[in-house]
Structure formats: structure tokens, C-alpha cells
GROMACS .gro file of C-alpha atoms in nm:
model
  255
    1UNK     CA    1   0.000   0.000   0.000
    2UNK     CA    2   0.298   0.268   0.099
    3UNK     CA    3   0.456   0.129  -0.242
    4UNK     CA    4   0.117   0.223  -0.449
    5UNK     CA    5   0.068   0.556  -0.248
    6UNK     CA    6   0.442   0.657  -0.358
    7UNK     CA    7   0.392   0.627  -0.697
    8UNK     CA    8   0.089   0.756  -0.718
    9UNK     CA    9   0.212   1.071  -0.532
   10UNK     CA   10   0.505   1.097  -0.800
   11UNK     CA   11   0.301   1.086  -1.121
   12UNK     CA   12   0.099   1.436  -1.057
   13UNK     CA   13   0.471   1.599  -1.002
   14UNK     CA   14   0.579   1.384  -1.358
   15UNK     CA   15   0.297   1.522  -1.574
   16UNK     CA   16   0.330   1.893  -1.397
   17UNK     CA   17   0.712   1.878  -1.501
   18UNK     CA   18   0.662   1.777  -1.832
   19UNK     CA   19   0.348   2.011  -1.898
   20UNK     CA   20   0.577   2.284  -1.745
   21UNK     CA   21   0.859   2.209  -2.022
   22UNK     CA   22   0.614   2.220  -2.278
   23UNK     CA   23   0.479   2.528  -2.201
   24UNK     CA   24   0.832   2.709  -2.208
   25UNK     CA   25   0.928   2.557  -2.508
   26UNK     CA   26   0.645   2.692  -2.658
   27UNK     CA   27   0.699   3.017  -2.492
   28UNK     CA   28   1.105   3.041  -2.584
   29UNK     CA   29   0.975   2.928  -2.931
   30UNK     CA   30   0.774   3.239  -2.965
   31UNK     CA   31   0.968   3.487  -2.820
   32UNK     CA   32   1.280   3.373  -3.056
   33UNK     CA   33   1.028   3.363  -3.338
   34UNK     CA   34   0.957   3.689  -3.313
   35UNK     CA   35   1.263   3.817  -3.243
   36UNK     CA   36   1.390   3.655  -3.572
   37UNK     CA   37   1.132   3.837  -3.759
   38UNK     CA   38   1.213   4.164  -3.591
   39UNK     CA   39   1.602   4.089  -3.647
   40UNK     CA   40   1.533   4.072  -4.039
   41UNK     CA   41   1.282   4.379  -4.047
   42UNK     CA   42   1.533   4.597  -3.853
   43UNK     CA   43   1.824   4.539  -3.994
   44UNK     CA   44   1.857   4.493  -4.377
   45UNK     CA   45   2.169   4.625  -4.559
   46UNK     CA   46   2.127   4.481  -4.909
   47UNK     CA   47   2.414   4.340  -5.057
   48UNK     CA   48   2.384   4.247  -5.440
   49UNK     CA   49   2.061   4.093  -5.458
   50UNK     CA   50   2.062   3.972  -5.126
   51UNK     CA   51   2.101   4.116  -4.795
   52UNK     CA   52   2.282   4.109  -4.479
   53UNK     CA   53   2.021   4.023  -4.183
   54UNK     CA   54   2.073   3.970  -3.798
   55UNK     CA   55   1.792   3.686  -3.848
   56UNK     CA   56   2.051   3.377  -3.861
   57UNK     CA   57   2.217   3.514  -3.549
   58UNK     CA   58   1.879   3.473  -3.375
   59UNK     CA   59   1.852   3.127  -3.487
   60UNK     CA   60   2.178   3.022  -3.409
   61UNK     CA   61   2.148   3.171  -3.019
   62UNK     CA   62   1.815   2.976  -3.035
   63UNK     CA   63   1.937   2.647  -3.128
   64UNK     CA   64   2.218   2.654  -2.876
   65UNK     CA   65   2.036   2.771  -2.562
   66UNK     CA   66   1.737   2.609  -2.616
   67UNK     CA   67   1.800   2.275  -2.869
   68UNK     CA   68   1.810   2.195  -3.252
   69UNK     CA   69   1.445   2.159  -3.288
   70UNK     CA   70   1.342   2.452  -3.142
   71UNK     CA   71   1.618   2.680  -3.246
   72UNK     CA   72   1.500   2.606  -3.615
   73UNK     CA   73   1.141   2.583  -3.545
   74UNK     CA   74   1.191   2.940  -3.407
   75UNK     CA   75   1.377   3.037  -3.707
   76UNK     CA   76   1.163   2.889  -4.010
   77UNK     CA   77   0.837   3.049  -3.811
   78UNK     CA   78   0.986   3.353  -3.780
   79UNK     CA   79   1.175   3.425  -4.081
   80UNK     CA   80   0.904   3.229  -4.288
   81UNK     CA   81   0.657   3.496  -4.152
   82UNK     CA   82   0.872   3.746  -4.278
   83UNK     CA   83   0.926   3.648  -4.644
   84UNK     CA   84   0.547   3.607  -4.664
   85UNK     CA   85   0.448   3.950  -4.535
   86UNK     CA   86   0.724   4.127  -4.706
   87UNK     CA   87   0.696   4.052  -5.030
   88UNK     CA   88   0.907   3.726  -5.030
   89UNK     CA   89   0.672   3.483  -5.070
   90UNK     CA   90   0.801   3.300  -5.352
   91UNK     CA   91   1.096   3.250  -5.168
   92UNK     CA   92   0.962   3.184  -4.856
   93UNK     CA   93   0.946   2.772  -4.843
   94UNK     CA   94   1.313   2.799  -4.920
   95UNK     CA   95   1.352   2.998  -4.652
   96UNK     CA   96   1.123   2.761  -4.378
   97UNK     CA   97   1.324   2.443  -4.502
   98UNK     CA   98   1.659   2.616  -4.451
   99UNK     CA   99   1.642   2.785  -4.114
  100UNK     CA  100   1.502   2.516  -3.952
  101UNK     CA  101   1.789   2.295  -4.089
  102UNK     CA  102   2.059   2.512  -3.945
  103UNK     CA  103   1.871   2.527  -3.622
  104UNK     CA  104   1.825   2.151  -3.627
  105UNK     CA  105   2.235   2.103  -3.765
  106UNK     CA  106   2.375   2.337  -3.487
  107UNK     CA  107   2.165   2.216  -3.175
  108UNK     CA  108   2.274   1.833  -3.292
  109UNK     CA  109   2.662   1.923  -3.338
  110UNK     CA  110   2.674   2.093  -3.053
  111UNK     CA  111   2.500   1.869  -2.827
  112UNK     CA  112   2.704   1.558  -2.973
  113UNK     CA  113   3.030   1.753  -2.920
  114UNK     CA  114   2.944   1.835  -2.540
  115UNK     CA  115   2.841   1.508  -2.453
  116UNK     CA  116   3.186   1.378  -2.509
  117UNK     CA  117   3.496   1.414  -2.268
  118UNK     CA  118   3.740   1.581  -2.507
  119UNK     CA  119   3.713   1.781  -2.808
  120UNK     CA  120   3.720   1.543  -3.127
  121UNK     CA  121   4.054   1.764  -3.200
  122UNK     CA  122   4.214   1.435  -3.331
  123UNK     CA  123   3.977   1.286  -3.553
  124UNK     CA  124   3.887   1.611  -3.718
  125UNK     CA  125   4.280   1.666  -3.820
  126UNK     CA  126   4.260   1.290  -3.947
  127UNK     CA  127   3.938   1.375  -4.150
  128UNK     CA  128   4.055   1.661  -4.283
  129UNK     CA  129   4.413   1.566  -4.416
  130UNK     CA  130   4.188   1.253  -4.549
  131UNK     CA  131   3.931   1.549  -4.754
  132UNK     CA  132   4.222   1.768  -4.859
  133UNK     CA  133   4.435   1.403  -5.023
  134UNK     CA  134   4.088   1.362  -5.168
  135UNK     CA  135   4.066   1.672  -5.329
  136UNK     CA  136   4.415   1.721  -5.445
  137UNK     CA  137   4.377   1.363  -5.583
  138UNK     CA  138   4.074   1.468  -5.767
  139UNK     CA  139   4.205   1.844  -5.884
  140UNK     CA  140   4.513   1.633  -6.078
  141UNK     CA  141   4.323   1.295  -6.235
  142UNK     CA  142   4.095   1.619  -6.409
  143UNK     CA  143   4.406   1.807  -6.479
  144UNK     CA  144   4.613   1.511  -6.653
  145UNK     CA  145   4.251   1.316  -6.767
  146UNK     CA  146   3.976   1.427  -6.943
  147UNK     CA  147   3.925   1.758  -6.842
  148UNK     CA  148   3.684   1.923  -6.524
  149UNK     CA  149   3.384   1.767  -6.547
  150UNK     CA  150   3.073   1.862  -6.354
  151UNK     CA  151   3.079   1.574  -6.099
  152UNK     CA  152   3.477   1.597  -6.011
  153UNK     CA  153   3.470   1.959  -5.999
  154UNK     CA  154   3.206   1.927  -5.769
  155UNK     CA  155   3.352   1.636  -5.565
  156UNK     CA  156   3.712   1.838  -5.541
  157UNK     CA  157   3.541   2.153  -5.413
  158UNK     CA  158   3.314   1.987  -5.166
  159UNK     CA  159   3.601   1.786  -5.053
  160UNK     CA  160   3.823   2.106  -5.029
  161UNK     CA  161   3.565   2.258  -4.815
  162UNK     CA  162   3.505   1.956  -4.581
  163UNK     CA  163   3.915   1.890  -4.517
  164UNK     CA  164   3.984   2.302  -4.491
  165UNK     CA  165   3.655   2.320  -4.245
  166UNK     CA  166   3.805   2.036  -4.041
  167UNK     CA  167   4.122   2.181  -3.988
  168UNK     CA  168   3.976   2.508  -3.854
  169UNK     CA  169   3.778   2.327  -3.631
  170UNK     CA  170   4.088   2.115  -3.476
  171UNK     CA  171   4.279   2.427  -3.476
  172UNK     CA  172   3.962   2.649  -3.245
  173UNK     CA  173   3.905   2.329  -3.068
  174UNK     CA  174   4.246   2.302  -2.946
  175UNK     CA  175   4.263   2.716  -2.755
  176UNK     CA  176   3.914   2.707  -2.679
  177UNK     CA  177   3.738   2.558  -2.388
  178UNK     CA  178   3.552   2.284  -2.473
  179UNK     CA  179   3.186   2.463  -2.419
  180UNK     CA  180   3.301   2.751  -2.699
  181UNK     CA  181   3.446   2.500  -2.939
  182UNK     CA  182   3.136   2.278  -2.911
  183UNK     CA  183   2.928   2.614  -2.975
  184UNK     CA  184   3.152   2.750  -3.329
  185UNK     CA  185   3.154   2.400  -3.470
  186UNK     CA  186   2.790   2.355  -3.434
  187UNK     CA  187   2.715   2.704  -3.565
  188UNK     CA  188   2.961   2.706  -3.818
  189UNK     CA  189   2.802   2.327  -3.943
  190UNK     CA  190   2.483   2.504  -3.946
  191UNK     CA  191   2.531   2.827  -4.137
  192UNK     CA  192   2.772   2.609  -4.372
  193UNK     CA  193   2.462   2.459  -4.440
  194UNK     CA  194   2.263   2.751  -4.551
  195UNK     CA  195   2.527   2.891  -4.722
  196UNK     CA  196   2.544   2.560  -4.902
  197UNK     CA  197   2.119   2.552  -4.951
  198UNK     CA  198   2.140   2.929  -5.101
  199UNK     CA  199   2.378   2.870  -5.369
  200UNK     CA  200   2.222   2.556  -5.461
  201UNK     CA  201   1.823   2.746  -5.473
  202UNK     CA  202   2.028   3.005  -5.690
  203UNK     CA  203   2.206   2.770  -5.922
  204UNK     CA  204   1.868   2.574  -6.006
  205UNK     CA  205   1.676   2.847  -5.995
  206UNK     CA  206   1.899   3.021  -6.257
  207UNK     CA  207   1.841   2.649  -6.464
  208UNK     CA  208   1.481   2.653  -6.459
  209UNK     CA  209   1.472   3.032  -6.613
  210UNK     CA  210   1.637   2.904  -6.900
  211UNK     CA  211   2.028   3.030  -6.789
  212UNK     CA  212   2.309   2.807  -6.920
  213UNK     CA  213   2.531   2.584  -6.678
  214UNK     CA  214   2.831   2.776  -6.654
  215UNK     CA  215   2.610   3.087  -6.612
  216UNK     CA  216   2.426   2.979  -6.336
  217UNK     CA  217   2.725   2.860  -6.136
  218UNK     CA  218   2.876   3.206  -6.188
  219UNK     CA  219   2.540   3.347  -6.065
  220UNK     CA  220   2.507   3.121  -5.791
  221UNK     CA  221   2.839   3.162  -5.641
  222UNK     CA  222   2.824   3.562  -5.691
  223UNK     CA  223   2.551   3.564  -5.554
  224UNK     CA  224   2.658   3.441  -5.237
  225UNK     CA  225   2.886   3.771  -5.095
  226UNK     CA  226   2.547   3.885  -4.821
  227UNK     CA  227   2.510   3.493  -4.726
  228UNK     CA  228   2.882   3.413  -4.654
  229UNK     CA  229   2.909   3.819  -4.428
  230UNK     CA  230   2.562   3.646  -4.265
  231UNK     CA  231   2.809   3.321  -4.194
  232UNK     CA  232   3.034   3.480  -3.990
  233UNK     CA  233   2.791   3.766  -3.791
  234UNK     CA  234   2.578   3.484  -3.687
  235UNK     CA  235   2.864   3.234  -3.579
  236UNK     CA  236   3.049   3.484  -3.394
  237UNK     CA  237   2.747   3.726  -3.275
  238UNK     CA  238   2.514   3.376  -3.169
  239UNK     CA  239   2.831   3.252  -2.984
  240UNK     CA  240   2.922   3.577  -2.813
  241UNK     CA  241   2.516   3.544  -2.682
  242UNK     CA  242   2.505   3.185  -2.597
  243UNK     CA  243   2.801   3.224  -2.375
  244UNK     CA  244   2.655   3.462  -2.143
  245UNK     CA  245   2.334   3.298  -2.157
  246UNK     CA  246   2.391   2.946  -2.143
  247UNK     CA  247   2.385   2.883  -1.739
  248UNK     CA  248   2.043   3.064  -1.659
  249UNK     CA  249   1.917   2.904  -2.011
  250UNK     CA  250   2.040   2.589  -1.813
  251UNK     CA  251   1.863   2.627  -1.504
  252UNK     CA  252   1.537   2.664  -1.672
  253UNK     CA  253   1.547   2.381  -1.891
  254UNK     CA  254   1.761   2.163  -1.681
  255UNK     CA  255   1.958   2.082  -1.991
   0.00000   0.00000   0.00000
């Protein structure tokens, strides 16, 4: 009977907990939401035919304070909202899809990165000597073979990115503290991400209006100057917030 009477004491406190979380997540949802939106509608300095935006800063502070999920639900709410009251709507499920990816990406680096005891410093120098072989590998069989093809250029430059990427990451991870380093890797994986969704929207986009290949590559990588400024305000400015943040964000969420 004592047994019974426990438990039965404990489940009221369970459900209140749990009703409790769910209720600030959707309140810390909506606040970072808006702020998103406001972030955008503030601040706009266009930049080709792009702009520069504090909205992926918002995001990224989101995602690491609060988790991946919500730090991109936030975002693609928010900045979704945005692009369909401002005259963006055409661009706007882009936009949904891609800020809640870097949310998602940046809460589930950096969450995989704290859990362990040491920064991965090791493995990423491994990984990234093994991209840049990869690369260099590929950059000479098109040199001395048949020529830069579509696929190997591709290949060389996404391996050039992943190897040069992990090597930055080894080099922050080994004179930061372990929290910090945890936090730039996951943003950086995240706004890599956009930056990577943008010029991909552009290049097909430029496809579908009848461009030619090489044209839309040119056009898709020029158009890419306001997205790769947004890369490094919102690693640096959502890091320099998360830090300060991060213990009374704790405390609340008992993360």
C-alpha cells in the first residue's frame, strides 16, 4: 500500500514537469520567433541581390540555448513569416526548409560535441588531411585526364571545403574551452549549411529560367557575398550570446 501511495504521489509531479517544459518551449519558441522576424525587419543592408540580416544570429542563439528543434522551429516560423508578409513569398518555403535545418544542424553538433569528454581535435585533423588528399587527388586525375567535369569539380570543391573546415575546427578546438568549441563548430556546421542551400536554390533556380550551366554557377556563387558576411555575424554574434546565456538558459530547462 505505501509502495502504491508513492507512486501515485510521484506521477501528478511527472505530468506537472513535463506540462511545465512544454509550455516554455512553446513560450522560448515564440519569443525567438519573433525576435527573428524583428532581427530581419530591422536590420537589412542589401548586398547584391541579397542582404545582410541579424535573423541567422537569432537562430543560431536559439538552437544553442534552447535545442536543434526549437532553435529552427523558431527560425523557419519567424523568418518564414517574414518572407510572406514582405513581399518574399516565392521564396519563402526555401527559406522555412533552410532555417530550420541550421537550427536543427547546430543544436545536434553541438549537443554531440558536449556530450563527449574531449574535443574530437584528433579525428577532425585525421578527417581533414583525409578530404584535402581527396581533393588534391581529384584536382590532378581532371588536370592530366579528361578535363573538369561537372561531378569531379564538384567532388574536389566539396572535398576542399570539408578537409579546410576540419582543420579550422581542430585548430579552435584546441585554444578554446571545450563549451566555446562545441558552440563554433555547431554554428559554423549550421550556417555552412545555408550557405550551401542558397547557392544551390540560386544555381537551379537560374536552370529553370532558361540560364546556361556555366552561367548559373557564376550566378550562384556571386551571388553568395550577403550569405557568406551572414556566416560569420551569426557564428560569432550567436556565440558571443550563448556564452553569457547558457547557465540561466540551463537552469530553466535543466539541460
Amino acid at each position: 500500500m505505501r509502495q502504491r501511495q508513492s507512486q501515485s504521489q510521484r506521477i501528478p509531479e511527472v505530468e506537472g514537469t513535463a506540462r511545465t517544459f512544454s509550455i516554455f518551449n512553446m513560450v522560448m519558441i515564440g519569443l525567438f520567433a519573433a525576435l527573428s522576424y524583428v532581427a530581419v525587419w530591422v536590420l537589412r543592408i542589401p548586398v547584391g541581390p541579397m542582404f545582410v540580416h541579424l535573423g541567422n544570429l537569432t537562430v543560431v542563439t536559439a538552437a544553442l540555448l534552447l535545442g536543434g528543434w526549437q532553435g529552427g522551429l523558431a527560425g523557419a516560423v519567424g523568418m518564414g513569416l517574414f518572407d510572406l508578409l514582405n513581399g518574399y513569398a516565392a521564396t519563402s518555403p526555401k527559406t522555412v526548409l533552410l532555417k530550420f535545418m541550421i537550427g536543427l544542424i547546430t543544436g545536434l553538433v553541438y549537443t554531440a560535441i558536449r556530450r563527449r569528454e574531449k574535443f574530437p581535435t584528433i579525428p577532425l585533423i585525421i578527417c581533414g588531411v583525409a578530404a584535402l588528399v581527396a581533393a588534391g587527388s581529384l584536382t590532378t586525375y581532371a588536370l592530366t585526364g579528361p578535363g573538369f567535369g561537372f561531378k569531379t569539380t564538384l567532388l574536389a570543391v566539396l572535398c576542399l571545403l570539408v578537409g579546410l573546415l576540419c582543420e579550422l575546427f581542430a585548430f579552435l578546438g584546441s585554444r578554446m574551452s571545450h563549451k566555446m568549441a562545441a558552440a563554433v563548430v555547431g554554428a559554423s556546421c549550421g550556417m555552412v549549411f545555408n550557405l550551401i542551400g542558397e547557392t544551390v536554390y540560386k544555381f537551379v533556380k537560374t536552370l529553370l529560367e532558361g540560364g546556361a550551366f556555366g552561367t548559373a554557377v557564376t550566378m550562384a556563387v556571386a551571388a553568395q557575398a550577403s550569405t557568406a558576411i551572414n556566416v560569420l555575424i551569426s557564428v560569432i554574434g550567436g556565440v558571443a550570446l550563448f556564452l553569457p546565456l547558457e547557465k540561466p538558459f540551463a537552469k530553466m530547462t535543466r539541460r
